[in-house]
Backbone as a ProteinNet text record, in pm:
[ID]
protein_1_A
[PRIMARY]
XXXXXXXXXXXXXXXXXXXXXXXXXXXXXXXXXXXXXXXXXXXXXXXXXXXXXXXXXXXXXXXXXXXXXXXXXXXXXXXXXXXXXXXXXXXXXXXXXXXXXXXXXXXXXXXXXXXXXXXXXXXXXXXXXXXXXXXXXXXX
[TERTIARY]
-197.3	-117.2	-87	41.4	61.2	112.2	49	79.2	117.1	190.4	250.6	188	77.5	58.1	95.2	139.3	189.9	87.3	145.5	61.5	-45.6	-9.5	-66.3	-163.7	-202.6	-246.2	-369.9	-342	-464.5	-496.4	-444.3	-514.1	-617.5	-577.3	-717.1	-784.7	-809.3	-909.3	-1008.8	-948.6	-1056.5	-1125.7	-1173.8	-1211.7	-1363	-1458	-1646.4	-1616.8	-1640.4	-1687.6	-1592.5	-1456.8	-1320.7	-1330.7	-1241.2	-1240.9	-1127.3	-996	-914	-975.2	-1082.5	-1125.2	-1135.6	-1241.8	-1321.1	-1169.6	-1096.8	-962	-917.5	-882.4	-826.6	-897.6	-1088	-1124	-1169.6	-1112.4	-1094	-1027.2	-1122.5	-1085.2	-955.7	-911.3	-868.6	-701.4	-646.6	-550	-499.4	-378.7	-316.2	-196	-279.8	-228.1	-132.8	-27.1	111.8	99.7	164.1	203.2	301.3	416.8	497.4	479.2	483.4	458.1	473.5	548.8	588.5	489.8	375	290	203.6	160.2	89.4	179.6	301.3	335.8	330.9	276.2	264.2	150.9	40.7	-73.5	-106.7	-40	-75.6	-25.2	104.8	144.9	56.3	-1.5	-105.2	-242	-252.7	-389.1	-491.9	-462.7	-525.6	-530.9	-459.5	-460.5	-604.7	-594.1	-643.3	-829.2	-827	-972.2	-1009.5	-958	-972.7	-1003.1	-957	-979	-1067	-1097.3	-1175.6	-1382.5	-1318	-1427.8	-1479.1	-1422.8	-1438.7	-1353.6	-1451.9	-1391.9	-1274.6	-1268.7	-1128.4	-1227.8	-1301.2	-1371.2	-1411.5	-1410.3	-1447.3	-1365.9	-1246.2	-1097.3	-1071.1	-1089.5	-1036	-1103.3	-1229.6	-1343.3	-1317	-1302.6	-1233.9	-1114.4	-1058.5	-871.4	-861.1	-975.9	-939.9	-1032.7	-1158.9	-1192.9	-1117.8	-1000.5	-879.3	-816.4	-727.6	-648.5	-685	-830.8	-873.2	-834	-833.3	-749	-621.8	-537	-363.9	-322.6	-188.2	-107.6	-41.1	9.9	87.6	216.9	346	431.4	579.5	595	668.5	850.8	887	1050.3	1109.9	1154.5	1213.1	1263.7	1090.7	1051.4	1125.7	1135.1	1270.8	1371.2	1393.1	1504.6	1613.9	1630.7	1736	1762.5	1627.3	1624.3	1655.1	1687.6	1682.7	1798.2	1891.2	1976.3	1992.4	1946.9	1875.6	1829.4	1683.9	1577.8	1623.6	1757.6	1758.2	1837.1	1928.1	1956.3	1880.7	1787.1	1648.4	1593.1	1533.5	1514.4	1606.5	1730.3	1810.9	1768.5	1787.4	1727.1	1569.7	1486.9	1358.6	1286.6	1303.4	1248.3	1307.4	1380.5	1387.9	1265.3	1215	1058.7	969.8	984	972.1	1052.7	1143.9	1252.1	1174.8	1079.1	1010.6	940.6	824.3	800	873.3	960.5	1070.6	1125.6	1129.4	1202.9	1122.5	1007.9	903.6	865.1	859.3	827.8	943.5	1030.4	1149.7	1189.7	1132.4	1104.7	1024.3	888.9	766.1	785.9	800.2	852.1	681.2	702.8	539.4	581.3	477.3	479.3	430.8	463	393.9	276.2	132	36.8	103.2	100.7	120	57.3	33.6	14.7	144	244.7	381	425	438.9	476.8	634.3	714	852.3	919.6	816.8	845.2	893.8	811	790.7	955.5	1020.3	1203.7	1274.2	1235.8	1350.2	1249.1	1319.5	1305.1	1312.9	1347.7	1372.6	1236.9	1096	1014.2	869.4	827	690.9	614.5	534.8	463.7	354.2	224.3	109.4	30.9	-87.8	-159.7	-270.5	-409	-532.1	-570.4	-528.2	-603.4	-566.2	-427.6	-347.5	-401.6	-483.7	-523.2	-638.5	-718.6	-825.6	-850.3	-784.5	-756	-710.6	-654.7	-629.1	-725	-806.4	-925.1	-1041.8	-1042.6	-1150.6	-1169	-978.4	-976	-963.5	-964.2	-929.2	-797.3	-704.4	-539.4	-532.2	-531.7	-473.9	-463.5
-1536.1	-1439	-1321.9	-1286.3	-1178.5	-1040.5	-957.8	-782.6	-689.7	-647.5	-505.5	-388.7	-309.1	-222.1	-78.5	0.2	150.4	241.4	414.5	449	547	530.3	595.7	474.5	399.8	273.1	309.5	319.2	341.4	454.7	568.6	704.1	709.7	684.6	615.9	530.3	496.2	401.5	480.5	621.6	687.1	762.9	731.7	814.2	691.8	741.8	683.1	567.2	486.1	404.9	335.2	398.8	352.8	188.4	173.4	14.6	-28.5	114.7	55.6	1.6	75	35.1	-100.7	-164.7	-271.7	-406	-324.1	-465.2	-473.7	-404	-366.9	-423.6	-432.4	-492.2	-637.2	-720.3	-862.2	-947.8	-1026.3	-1105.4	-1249.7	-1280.1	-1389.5	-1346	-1191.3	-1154.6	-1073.8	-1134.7	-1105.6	-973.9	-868.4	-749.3	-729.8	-648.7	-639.3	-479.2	-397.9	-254.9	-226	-180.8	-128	-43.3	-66.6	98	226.1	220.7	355.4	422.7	352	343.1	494	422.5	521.7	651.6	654.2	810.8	861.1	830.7	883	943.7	834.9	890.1	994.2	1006.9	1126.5	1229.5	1231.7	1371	1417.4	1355.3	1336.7	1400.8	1386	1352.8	1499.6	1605.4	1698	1690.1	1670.6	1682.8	1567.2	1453.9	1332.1	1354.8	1445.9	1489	1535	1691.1	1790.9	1700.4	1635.7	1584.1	1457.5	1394.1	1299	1376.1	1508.2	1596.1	1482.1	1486	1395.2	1492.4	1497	1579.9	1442.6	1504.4	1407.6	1304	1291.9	1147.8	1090.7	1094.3	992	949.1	1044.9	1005.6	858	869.9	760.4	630.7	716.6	576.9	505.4	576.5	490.6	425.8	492.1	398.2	306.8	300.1	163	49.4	111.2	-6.1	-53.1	75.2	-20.1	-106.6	-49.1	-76.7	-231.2	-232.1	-385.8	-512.7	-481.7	-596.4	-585.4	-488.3	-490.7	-520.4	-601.9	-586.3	-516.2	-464.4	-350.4	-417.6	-417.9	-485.7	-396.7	-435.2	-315.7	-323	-214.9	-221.7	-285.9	-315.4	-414.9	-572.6	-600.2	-748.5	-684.2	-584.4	-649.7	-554.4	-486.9	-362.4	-440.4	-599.6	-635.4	-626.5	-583.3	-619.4	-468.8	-297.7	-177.2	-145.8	-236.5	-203.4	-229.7	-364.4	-432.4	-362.3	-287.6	-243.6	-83.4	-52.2	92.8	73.8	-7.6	-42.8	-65.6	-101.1	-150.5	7.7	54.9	186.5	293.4	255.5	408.8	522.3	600.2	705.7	663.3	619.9	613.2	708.1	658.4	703.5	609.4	694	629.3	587.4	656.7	643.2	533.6	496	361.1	263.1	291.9	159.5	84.3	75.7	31.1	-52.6	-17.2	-113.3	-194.8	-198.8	-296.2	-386.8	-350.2	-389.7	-525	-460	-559.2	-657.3	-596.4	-723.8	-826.9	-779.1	-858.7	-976.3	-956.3	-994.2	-1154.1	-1102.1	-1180.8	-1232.7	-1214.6	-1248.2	-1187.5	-1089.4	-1010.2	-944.8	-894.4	-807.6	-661.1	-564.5	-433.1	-422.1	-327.2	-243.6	-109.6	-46.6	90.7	152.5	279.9	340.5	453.8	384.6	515.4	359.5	443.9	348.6	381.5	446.3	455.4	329.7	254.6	141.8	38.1	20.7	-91.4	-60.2	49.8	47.2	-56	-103.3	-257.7	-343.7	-466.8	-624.5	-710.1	-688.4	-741.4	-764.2	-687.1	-695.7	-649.9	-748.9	-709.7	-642.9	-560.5	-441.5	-459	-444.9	-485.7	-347	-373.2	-242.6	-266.5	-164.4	-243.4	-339.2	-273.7	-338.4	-517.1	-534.3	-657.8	-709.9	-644	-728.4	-753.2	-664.5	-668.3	-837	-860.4	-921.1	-1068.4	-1080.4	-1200.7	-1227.5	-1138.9	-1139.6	-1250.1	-1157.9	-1208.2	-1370.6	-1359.6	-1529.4	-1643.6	-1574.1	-1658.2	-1705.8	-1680.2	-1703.6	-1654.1	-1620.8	-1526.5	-1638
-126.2	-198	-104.4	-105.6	-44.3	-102.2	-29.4	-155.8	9.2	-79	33.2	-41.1	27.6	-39.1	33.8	-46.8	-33.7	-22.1	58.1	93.4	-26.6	-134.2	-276.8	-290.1	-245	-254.2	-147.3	-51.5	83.4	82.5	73.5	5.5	-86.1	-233.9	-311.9	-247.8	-149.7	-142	-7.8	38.8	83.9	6.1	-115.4	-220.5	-235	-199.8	-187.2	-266.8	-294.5	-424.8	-464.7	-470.9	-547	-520.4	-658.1	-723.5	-608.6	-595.3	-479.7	-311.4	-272.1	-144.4	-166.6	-272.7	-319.5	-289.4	-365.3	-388.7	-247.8	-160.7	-24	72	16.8	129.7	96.7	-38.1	-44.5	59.1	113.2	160.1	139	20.6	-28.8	-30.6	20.6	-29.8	113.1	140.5	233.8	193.6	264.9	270.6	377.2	365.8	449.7	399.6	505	546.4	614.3	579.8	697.8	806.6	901.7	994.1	929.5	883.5	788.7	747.7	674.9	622.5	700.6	831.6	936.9	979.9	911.3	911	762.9	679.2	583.2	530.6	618.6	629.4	740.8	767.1	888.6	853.3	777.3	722.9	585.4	546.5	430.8	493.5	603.6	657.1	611.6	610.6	558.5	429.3	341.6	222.4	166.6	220.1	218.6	268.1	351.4	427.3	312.5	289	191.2	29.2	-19.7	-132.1	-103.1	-34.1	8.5	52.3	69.5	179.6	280.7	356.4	476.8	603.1	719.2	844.4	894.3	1027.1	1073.9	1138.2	1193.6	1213.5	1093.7	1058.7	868.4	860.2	852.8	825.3	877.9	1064	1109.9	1128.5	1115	1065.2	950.2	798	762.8	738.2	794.6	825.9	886.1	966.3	1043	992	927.1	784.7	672.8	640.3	555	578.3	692.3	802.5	869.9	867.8	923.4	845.9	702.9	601.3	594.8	663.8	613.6	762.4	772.9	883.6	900.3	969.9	987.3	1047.2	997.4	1050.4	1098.9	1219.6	1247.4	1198	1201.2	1078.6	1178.3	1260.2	1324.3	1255.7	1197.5	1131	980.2	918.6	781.4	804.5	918.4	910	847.5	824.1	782.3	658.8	569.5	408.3	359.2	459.8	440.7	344.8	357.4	278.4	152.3	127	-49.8	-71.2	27	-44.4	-85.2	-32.5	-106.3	-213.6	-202.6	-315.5	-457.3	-436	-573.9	-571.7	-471.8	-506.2	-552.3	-507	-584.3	-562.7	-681.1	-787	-753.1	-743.3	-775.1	-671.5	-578.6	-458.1	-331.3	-230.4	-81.6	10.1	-38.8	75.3	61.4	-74.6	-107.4	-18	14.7	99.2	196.1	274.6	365.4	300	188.9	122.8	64.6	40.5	-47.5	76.5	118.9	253.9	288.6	340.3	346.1	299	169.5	60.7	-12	12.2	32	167.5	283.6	377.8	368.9	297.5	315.7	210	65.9	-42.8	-99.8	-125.7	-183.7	-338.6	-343.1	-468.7	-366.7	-427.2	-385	-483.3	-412.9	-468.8	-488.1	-604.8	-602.7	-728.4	-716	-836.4	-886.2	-839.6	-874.9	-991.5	-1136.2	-1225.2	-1234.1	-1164.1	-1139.2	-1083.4	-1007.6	-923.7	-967.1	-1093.4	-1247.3	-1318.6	-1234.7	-1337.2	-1251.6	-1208.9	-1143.2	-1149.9	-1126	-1195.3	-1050.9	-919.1	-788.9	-752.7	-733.1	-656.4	-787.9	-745.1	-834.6	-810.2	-904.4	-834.3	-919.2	-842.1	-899.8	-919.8	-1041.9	-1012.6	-1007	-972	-950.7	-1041.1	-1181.9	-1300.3	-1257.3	-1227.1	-1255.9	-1090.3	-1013.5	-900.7	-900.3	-1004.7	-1003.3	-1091.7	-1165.3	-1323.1	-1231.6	-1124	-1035.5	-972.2	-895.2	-841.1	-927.2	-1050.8	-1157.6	-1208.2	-1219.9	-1234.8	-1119.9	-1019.5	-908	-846.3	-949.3	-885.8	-765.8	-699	-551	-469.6
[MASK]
++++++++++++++++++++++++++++++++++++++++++++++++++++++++++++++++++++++++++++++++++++++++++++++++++++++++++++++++++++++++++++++++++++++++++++

C-alpha cells in the first residue's frame, strides 16, 4: 500500500508517544514524500521544537527516525502531474499541490490531518483513525 503523507502528518508525529509516530513507523506501508516536504519542515522548524520542547538536536534526531520510513521523491519524478494537481486543489490550498502531484504519480492516497482535502473526489486522503483501522485488519 502506498500513502503520501503531508507535512501536518510528520509534525504530529514529533509529539513523544503520538499514535501518528506509531503509524509512520509501520513497516507494511509504503510511505512517499515530496521534497517539498523538507521545506516545510524547516520553515516550521521552531515552531515544531517549541511545541514538541525538543532543542534542535532532537529535532534532527528525530527526523531522520521519521524520515527513515518515507521516501523522499524529488519534483522532477511528478512535476508532470503539477498541473492536475492544482487543479484538484483549487481554492483549497496550493501548497498542497506537491502532494497531489505525487500521489497522482504513484497512484496513492494522501495522510493528512487538513479535512479541507476530503472536498475533492480525485485522490484519497486517509486519516490516522482510517490507517490505523487498515493496520488493525491487515489490508495494507
Amino acid at each position: 500500500m502506498k500513502v503520501v503523507v503531508d507535512a501536518n502528518a510528520v509534525i504530529s508525529a514529533f509529539k513523544r508517544d503520538s499514535i501518528t509516530r506509531k503509524v509512520l513507523l509501520f513497516p507494511f506501508i509504503s510511505f512517499y514524500s515530496p521534497a517539498y516536504l523538507l521545506d516545510e519542515l524547516e520553515e516550521h522548524k521552531a515552531e515544531i521544537m517549541k511545541k514538541a520542547k525538543i532543542n534542535e538536536e532532537e529535532f534532527n534526531i528525530i527526523l531522520n527516525l521519521l524520515l527513515g520510513n518515507v521516501k523522499i521523491v524529488p519534483k522532477e519524478a511528478y512535476i508532470d502531474k503539477m498541473g492536475e494537481a492544482l487543479k484538484i486543489v483549487g481554492e483549497i490550498d496550493k501548497d498542497d499541490a506537491p502532494y497531489f502531484a505525487l500521489a497522482l504519480k504513484i497512484g496513492a492516497g494522501i495522510w493528512s490531518y487538513d479535512r479541507k482535502l476530503s472536498n475533492q473526489r480525485k485522490v484519497k486522503i486517509f486519516t490516522t483513525g482510517g490507517l490505523l483501522e487498515i493496520i488493525r485488519k491487515g489490508t495494507f
